[in-house]
C-alpha atoms as one frame of an Amber mdcrd trajectory, in Angstrom:
protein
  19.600 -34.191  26.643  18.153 -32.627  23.159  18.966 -28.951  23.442  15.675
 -27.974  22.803  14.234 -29.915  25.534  16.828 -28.680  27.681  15.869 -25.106
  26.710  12.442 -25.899  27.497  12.929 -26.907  30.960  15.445 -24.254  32.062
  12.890 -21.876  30.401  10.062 -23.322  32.392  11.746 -23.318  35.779  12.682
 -19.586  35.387   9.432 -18.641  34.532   8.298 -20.893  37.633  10.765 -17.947
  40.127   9.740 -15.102  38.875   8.363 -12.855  41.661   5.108 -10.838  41.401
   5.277  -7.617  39.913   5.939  -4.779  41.764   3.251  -2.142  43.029   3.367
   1.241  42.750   3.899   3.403  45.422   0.628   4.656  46.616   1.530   8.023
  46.511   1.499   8.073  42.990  -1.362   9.455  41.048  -2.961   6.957  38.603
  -3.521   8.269  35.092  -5.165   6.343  32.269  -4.456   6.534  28.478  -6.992
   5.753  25.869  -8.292   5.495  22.486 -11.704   6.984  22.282 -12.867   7.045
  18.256 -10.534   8.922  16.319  -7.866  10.107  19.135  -6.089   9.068  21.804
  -7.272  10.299  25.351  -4.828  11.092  28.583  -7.097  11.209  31.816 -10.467
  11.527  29.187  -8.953  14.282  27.641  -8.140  14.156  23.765  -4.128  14.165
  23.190  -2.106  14.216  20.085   1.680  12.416  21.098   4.337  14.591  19.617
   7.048  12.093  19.669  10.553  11.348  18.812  12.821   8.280  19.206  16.238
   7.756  20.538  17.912   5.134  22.416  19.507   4.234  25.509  21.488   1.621
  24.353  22.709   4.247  21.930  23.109   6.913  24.366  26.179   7.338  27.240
  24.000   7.350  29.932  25.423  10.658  31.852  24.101  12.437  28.650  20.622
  10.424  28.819  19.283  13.589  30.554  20.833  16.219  27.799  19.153  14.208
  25.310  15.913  14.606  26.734  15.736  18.444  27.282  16.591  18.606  23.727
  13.468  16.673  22.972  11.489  18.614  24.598  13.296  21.785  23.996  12.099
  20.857  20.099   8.275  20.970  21.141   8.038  16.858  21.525   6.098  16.032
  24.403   7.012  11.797  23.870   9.974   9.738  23.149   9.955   6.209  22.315
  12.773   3.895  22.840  13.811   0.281  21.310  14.360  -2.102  24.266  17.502
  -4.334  22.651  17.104  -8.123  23.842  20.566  -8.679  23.441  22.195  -6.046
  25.729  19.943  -7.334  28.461  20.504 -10.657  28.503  23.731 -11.197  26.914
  24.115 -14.984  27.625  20.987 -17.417  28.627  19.459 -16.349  32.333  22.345
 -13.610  32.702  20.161 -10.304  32.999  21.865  -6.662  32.872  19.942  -3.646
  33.618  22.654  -1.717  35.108  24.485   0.762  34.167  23.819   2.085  30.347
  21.331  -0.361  30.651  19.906   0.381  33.308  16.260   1.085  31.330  14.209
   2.066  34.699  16.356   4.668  35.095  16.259   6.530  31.286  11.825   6.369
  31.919  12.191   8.235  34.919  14.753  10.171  33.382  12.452  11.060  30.350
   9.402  11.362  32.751  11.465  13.902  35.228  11.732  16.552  31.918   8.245
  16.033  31.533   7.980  13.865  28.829   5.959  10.604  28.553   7.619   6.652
  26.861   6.623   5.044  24.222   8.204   1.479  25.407   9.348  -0.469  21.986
   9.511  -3.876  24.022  10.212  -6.047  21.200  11.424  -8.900  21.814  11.892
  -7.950  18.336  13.078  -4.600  17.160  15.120  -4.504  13.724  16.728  -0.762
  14.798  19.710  -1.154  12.658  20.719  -2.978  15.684  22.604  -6.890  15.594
  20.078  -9.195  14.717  16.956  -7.194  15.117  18.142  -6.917  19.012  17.658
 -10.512  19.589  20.032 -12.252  21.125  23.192 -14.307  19.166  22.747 -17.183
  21.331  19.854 -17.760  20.175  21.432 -18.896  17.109  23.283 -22.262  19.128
  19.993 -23.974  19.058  19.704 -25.746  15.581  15.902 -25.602  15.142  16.462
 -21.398  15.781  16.771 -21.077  11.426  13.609 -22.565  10.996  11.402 -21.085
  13.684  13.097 -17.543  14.764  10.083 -14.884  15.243   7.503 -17.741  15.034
   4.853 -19.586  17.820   7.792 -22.858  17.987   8.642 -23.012  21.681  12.372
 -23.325  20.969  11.795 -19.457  20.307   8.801 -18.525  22.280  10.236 -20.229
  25.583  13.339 -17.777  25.813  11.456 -15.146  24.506   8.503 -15.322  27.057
  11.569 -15.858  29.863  12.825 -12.279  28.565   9.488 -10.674  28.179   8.779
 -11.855  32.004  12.187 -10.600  33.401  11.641  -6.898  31.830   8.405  -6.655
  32.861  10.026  -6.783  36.229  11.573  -3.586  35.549   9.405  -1.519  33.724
   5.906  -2.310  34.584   5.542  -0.063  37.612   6.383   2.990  35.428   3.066
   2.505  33.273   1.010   5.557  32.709  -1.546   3.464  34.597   1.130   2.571
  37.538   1.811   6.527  37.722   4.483   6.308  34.932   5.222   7.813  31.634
   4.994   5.031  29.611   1.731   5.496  27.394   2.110   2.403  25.032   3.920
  -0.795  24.742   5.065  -2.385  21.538   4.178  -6.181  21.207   5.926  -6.681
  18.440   7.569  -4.438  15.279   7.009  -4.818  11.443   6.351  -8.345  11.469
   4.332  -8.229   8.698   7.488  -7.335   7.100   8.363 -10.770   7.842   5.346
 -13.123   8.371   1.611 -13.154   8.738   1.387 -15.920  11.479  -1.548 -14.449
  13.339  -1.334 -16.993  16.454   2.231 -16.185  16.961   0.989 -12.107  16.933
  -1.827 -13.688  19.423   0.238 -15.478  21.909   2.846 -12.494  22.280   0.230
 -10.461  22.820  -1.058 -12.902  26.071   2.440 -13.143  27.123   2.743  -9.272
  27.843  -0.611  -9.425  29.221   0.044 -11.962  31.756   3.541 -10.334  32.506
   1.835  -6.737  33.763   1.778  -5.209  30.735  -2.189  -3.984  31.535  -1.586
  -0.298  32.475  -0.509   0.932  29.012  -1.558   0.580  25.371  -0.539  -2.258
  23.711   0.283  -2.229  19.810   1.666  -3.670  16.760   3.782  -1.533  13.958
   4.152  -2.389  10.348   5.384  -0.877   7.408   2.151   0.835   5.798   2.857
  -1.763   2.591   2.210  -4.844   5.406  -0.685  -3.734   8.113  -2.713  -6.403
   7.260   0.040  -9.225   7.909   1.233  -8.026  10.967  -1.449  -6.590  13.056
  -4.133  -8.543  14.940  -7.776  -7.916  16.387  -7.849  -6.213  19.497  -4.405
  -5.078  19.231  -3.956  -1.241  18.363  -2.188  -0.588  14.713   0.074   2.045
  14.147   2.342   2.527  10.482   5.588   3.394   9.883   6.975   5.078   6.722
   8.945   7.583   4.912   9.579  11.484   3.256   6.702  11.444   0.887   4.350
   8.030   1.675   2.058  10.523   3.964  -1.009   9.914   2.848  -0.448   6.260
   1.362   0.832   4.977   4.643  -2.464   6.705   6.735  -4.556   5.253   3.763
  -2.997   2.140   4.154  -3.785   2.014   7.828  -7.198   3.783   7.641  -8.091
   1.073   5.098  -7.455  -1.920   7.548  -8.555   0.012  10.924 -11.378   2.626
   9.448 -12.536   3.270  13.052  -9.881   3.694  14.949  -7.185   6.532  15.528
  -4.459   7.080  12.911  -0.678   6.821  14.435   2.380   7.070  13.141   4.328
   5.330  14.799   7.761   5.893  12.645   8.210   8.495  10.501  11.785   8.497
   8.708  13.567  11.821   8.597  16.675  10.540   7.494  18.452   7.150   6.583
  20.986   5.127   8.031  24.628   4.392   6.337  26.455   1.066   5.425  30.054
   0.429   4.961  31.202   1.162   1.398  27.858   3.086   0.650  27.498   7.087
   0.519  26.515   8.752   3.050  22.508   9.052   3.324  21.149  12.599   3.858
  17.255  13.785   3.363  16.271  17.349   2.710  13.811  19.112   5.558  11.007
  20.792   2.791   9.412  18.052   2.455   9.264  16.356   5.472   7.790  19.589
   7.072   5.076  18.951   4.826   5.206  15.305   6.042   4.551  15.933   9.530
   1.887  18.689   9.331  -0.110  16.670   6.810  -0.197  13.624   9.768  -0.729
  16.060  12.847  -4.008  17.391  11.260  -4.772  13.854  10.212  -4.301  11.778
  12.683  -3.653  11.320  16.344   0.041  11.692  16.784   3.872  10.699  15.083
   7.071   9.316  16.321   9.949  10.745  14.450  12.221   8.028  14.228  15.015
   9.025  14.562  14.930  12.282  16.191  18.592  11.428  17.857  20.536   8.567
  16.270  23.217   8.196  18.470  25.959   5.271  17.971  26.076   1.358  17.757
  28.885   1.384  20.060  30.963  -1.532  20.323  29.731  -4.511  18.058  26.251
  -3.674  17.886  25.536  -2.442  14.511  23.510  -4.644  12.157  23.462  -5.293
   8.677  20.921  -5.308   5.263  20.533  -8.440   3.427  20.607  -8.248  -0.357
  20.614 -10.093  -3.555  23.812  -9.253  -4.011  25.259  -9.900  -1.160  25.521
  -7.996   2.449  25.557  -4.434   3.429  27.145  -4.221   6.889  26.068  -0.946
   8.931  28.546   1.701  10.068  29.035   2.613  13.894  27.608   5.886  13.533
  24.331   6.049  13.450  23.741   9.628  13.140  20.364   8.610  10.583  20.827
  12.795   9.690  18.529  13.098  12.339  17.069  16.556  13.996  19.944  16.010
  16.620  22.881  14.829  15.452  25.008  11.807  16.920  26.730  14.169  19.055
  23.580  15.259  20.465  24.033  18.641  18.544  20.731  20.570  17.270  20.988
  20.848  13.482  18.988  23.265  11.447  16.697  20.197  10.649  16.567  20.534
  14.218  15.042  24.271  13.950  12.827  23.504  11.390  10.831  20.589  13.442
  11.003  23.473  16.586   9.519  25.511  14.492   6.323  23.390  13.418   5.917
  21.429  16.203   5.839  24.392  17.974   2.440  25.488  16.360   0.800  22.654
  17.719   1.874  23.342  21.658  -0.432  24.762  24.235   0.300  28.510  23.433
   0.898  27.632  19.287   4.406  29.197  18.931   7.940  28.801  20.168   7.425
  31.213  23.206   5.860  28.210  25.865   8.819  25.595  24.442  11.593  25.353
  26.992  14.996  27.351  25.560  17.246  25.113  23.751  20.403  24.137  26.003
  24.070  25.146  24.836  25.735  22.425  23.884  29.152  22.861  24.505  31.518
  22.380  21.638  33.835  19.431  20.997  37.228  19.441  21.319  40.338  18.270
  19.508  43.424  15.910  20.699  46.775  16.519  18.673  47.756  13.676  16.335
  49.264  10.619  18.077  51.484   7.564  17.145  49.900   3.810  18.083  53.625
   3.048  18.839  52.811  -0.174  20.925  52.235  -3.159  19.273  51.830  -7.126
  19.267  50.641  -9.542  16.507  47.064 -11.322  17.174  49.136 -14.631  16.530
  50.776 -14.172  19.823  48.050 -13.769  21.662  45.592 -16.379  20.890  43.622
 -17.832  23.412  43.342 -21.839  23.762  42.270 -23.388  20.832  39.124 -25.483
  21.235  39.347 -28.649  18.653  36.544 -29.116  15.950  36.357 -31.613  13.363
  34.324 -29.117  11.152  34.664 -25.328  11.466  31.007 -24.638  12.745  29.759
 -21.308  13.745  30.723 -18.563  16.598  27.595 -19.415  18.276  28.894 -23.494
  18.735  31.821 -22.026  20.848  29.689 -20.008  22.823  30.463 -16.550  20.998
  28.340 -13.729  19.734  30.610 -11.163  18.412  33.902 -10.066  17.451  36.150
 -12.102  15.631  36.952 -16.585  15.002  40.256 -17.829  13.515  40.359 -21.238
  12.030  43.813 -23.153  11.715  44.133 -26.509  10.265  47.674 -28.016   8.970
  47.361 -29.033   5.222  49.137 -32.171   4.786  50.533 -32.293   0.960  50.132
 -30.030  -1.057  47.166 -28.536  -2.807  45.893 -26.545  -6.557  42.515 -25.711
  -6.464  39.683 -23.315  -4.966  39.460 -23.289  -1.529  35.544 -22.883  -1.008
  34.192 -21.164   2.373  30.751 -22.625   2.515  28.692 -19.937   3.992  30.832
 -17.257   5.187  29.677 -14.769   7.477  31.605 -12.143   6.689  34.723 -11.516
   5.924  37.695 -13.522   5.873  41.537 -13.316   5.655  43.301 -16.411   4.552
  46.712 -16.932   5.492  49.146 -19.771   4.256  52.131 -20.196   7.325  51.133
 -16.676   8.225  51.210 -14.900   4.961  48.152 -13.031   3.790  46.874 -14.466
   0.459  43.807 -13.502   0.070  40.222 -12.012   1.521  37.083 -12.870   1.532
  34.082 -10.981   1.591  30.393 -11.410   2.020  29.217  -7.978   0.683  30.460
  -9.300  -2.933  29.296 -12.743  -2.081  32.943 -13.892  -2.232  33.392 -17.463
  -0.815  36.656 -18.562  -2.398  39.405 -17.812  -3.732  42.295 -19.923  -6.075
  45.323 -21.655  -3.916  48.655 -23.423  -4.150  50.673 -24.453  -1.817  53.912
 -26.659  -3.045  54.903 -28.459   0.621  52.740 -29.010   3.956  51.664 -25.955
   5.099  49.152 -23.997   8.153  46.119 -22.776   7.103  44.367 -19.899   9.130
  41.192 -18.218   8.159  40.553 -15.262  10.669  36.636 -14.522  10.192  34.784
 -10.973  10.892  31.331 -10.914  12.417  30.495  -8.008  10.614  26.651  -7.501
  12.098  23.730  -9.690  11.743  21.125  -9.002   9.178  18.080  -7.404  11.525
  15.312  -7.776   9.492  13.152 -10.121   6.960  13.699 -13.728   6.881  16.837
 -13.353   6.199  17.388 -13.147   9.863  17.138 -16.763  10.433  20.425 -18.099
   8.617  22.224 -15.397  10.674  24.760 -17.393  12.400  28.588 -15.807  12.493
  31.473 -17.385  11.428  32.009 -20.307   8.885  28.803 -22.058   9.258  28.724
 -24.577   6.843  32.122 -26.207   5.917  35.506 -25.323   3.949  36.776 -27.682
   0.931  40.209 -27.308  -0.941  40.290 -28.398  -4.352  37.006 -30.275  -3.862
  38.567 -32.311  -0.735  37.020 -31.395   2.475  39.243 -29.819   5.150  38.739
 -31.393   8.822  40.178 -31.337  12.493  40.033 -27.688  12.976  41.762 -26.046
  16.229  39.236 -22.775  16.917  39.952 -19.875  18.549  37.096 -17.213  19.548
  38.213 -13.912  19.421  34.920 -12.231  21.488  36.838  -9.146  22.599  34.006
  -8.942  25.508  37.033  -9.233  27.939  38.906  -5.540  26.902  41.623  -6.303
  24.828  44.375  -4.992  27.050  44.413  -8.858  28.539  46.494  -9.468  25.346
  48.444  -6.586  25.188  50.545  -6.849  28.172  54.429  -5.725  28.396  55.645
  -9.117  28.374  54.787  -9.526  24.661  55.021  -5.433  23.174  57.307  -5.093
  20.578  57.574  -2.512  18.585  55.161  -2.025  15.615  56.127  -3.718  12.692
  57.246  -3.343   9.178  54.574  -2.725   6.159  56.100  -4.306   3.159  56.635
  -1.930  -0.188  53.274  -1.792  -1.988  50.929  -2.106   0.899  47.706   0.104
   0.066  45.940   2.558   1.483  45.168   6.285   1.423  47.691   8.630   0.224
  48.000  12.300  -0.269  43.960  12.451   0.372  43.520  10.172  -2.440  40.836
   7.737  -2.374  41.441   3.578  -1.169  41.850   1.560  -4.297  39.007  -0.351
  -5.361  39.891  -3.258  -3.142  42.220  -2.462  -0.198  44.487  -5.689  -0.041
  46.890  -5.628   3.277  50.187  -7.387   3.763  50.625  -6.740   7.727  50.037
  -8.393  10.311  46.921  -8.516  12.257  47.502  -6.633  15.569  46.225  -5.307
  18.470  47.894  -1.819  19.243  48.174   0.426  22.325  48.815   4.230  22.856
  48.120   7.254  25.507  47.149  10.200  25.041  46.924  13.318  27.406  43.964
  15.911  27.423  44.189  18.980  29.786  40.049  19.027  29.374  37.239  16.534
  28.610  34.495  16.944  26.057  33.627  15.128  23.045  35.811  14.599  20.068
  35.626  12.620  17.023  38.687  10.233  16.551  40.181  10.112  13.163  40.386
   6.820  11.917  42.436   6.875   8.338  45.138   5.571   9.234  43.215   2.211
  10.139  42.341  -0.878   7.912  39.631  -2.752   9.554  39.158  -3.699  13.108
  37.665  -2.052  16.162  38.669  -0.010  18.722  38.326   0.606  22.800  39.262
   4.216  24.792  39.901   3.502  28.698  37.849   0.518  28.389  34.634   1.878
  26.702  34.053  -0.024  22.891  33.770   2.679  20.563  32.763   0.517  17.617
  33.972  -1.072  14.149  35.715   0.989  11.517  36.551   0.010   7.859  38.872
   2.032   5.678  35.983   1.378   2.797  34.265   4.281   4.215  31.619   6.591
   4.332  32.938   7.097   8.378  35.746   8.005   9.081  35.657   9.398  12.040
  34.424   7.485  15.509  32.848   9.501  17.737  34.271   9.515  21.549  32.191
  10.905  24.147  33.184  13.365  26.694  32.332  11.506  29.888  34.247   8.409
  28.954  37.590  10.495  28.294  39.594  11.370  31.490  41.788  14.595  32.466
  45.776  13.663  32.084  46.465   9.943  30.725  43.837   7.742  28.653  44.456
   4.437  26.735  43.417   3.795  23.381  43.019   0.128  22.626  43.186  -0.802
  18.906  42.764  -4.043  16.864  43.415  -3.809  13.158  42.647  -6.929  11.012
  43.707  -5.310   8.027  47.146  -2.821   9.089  48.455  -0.886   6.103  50.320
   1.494   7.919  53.902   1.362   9.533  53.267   3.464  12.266  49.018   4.531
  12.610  48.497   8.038  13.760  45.327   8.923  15.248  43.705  12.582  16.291
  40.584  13.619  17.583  38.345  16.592  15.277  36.471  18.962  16.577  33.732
  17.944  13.681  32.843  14.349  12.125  33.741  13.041   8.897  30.435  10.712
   7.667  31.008  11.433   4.258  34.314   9.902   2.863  34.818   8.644   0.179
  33.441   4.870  -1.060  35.692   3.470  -3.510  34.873  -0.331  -2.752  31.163
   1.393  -3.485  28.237  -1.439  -3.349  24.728  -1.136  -4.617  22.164  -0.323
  -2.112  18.564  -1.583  -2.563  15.783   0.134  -2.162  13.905  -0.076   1.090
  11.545   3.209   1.838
């Protein structure tokens, strides 16, 4: 059966069981949320949102709750929250919403400290996040590069599914339901990427007809593209940066004179990629900012006003002209409260002035700001367990041409190719496209990397007799926004040519790492770690990486334990590591990269146990005999960048 036909069906019999929405309990009392000329109105009476964004997804849900007093503790009576596609439904018709993403559960959460939602439903949301949020299987449908965030049913079908399902779960906690959520996104900066009006038109009808009645719906664009991404009869809000204040109201004034000005992002800080500096804003300014769109306008969602982390393999990347800029794990955005959930004295500064527009107009009627208590350390330790990734593949699955992660079935993590040359080659062997970074290996010898950021797809080889070929691929995040999006697929997704003759009958092996790691580190096959050759680089008495880190090791997986005689946060030092990622008692921490700006991951309390915990590791890119790790009582976001790349500008 075509795919897309197939996707159709299993789209429309899904939609066909969906139950009816739930009602709320009668006890509730029913509120209403409007615009009414130039402001918004809560119950008929005029109400300015004070907001400020985190996110759940970013968030260990036991400090969900911390998170929130310190919203409110900063004079915000909102928050608004990304809902991420991807975590929800991780493979087609497989919904999660338990656990960390257990969404239901952060609105009451945020509505139990007294604070309303602003619900960023997507399906779209761009966040720094893997693809935008949407989902990587989308990408194993071949029409998805042509019609990804357009009115094609290949896309709208599975995205009308998802829209449906979380409806389910969030629609009873509308301000109109008795809820805290006053608005729900339809859709975010698509002008940014389009100006297809129906497709705007029939996601808007789609959230209608899933419940989505009892809040405000609305559309967000960057205030350069209101006019391509907002519709008739759906409220327009703007997003922009430290010093576009009045432009970006102008802007949206222009195209909505009559109706009330929002802000629905306002960018106090920046986000970091790998080999870039680390991004800082000053406060002045911004102060300025914010007070200029309070008396202005209706409201403002500080995005971010806690940053959190892309744990695991969820960070996203920039698309460039010059190649790729991946994004690091943290993604602190030098927001009012740090990634550690720490007040800053950016922090202080928004207290202060938000504070002047509260009920009583000063800090005196804002709840007291809670004691956070202070991180601790863990003594340096010695990954002294170790075995190579090449004994501990999984089966191969054969493949005349390399194709993508998302043909196998995989979203994340890593892909090795193998092949067998035959006779003997000279020439270039060409990756055609690489997505992201590759090691090539003849009979298990490094000789050479590959890497998207530099838009390096091949590199000179020789080989003098019949030899193995491996080419272990990095998905190193998905571009999440423009239309760059749409040739996002992971892996090598065209095909690979040596010396001009194409290479064929591949044997694959997906590396997803969404089953722990610890599967393939098992006693049967430790050994102890190995031997770095002479001349293997990295840092060395606190001198920056060379310009391009090149490894001899092995790739491995590696296993320690530590012991703590308390919990609480800590922030583990990751020099010693090339490039890989990383797990504590089961928990994905995230990616690192010895390229920098981070070098430090940050581990939170909760998931850190009294007596024994495991650290699983898995380093691509080993220069080290023997990795030590420690955990600081502070973060290190600001290392050095010596394989630096050019950032574009975006704000």
């Amino acid at each position: 059966m075509n795919p897309t036909i197939r996707t159709l069906l299993v789209g429309a019999l899904s939609l066909a069981t969906f139950p009816t929405h739930a009602q709320p309990p009668p006890s509730k009392p029913i509120h209403t949320f409007t615009t009414e000329g130039d402001h918004f109105a809560l119950d008929g009476k005029p109400f300015k949102i004070l907001s400020g964004e985190l996110h759940y997804a970013r968030i260990p849900r036991e400090y969900w709750r911390d998170r929130l007093k310190m919203a409110h503790a900063m004079g915000l009576n909102t928050i608004a929250t990304y809902v991420f596609w991807n975590v929800h439904e991780p493979t087609p018709n497989h919904f999660d919403f338990s656990g960390n993403a257990d969404l239901a559960e952060f609105v009451r959460e945020a509505q139990q400290e007294g604070l309303y939602v602003i619900l960023r439903a997507g399906p779209y949301s761009c966040a720094e996040w893997d693809f935008g949020g949407f989902p990587g299987w989308l990408m194993a449908d071949p029409k998805m590069p042509q019609v990804l965030r357009s009115n094609d049913p290949a896309f709208m079908v599975p995205a009308e599914r998802w829209i449906h399902r979380l409806a389910q779960e969030v629609t009873p906690l509308q301000i109109g339901n008795g809820g805290p959520i006053l608005m729900t996104q339809v859709e975010n900066e698509y002008g940014n990427f389009d100006s297809d009006h129906t497709y705007m038109e029939h996601l808007k009808r789609i959230f209608e007809d899933s419940g989505f009645t009892k809040s405000l719906l609305y559309s967000a664009d960057n205030w350069r593209n209101i006019p391509n991404g907002s519709i008739p009869g759906l409220f327009a809000a703007t997003n922009f940066g430290i010093g576009n204040h009045q432009g970006g109201m102008d802007a949206l004034a222009k195209v909505r004179p009559d109706q009330a000005l929002f802000v629905s992002e306002y960018w106090p800080g920046w986000f970091d990629a790998w080999g870039r500096p680390h991004e800082t804003r000053p406060s002045p300014p911004q102060l300025e900012d914010v007070d200029y769109i309070l008396k202005r306008g209706t409201g403002i969602n500080i995005y971010m006003f806690h940053g959190g982390t892309s744990f695991g393999f969820m960070s996203g990347a920039t698309g460039t002209r010059n190649g790729l800029l991946p994004d690091v794990t943290s993604y602190d955005y030098d927001a009012p409260l740090d990634e550690s959930g720490y007040p800053t004295p950016k922090y202080f500064a928004y207290r202060k002035l938000l504070a002047t527009y509260s009920p009583c107009g000063n800090e005196s009627c804002l709840p007291t700001v809670p004691n956070i208590p202070p991180a601790i350390t863990i003594e340096p330790f010695a990954l002294t367990e170790s075995t190579p990734l090449w004994q501990n593949l999984p089966t191969p699955i054969a493949s005349e041409q390399p194709q993508s992660m998302e043909h196998f079935g995989q979203s994340y993590g890593y892909i090795l190719y193998r092949t067998q040359l035959a006779v003997p080659y000279s020439g270039d062997l060409v990756l055609d496209e690489l997505h992201d970074y590759a090691q090539v290996y003849v009979d298990g010898k490094l000789v050479g990397t590959l890497d998207r950021r530099h838009l390096q797809y091949s590199i000179r080889l020789t080989t003098t007799a019949p030899a193995r070929l491996d080419i272990l691929v990095a998905n190193d995040g998905r571009i999440n926004s423009t239309k760059q999006m749409r040739g996002e697929s992971m892996g090598i997704t065209k095909s690979v040519t040596l010396a001009n003759h194409p290479l064929l009958n591949w044997q694959v092996y997906p590396l997803p790492m969404t089953t722990l790691p610890h599967i393939y580190v098992t006693p049967r096959v430790i050994y102890p770690v190995m031997d770095v050759p002479a001349g293997s680089y990295g840092p060395q008495d606190g001198k920056a990486l060379p310009s391009h880190p090149f490894v001899t090791a092995t790739p491995a997986f590696y296993r320690a334990h530590f012991t703590l005689n308390r919990t609480g946060d800590t922030f583990l030092d990751i020099r010693s590591l090339g490039k890989g990622a990383l797990w504590i008692n089961g928990h994905p921490i995230g990616r690192f990269w010895n390229i920098g700006p981070q070098q430090t991951l940050y581990v939170p309390g909760p998931w850190l146990r009294k007596g024994s915990n495991e650290i699983i590791v898995f380093d691509l890119a080993p220069w080290q005999q023997t990795p030590k790790l420690s955990g600081l009582a502070e973060p290190i976001l600001n290392g050095p960048v010596p394989d630096q790349v050019t950032r574009p500008q975006q704000e």
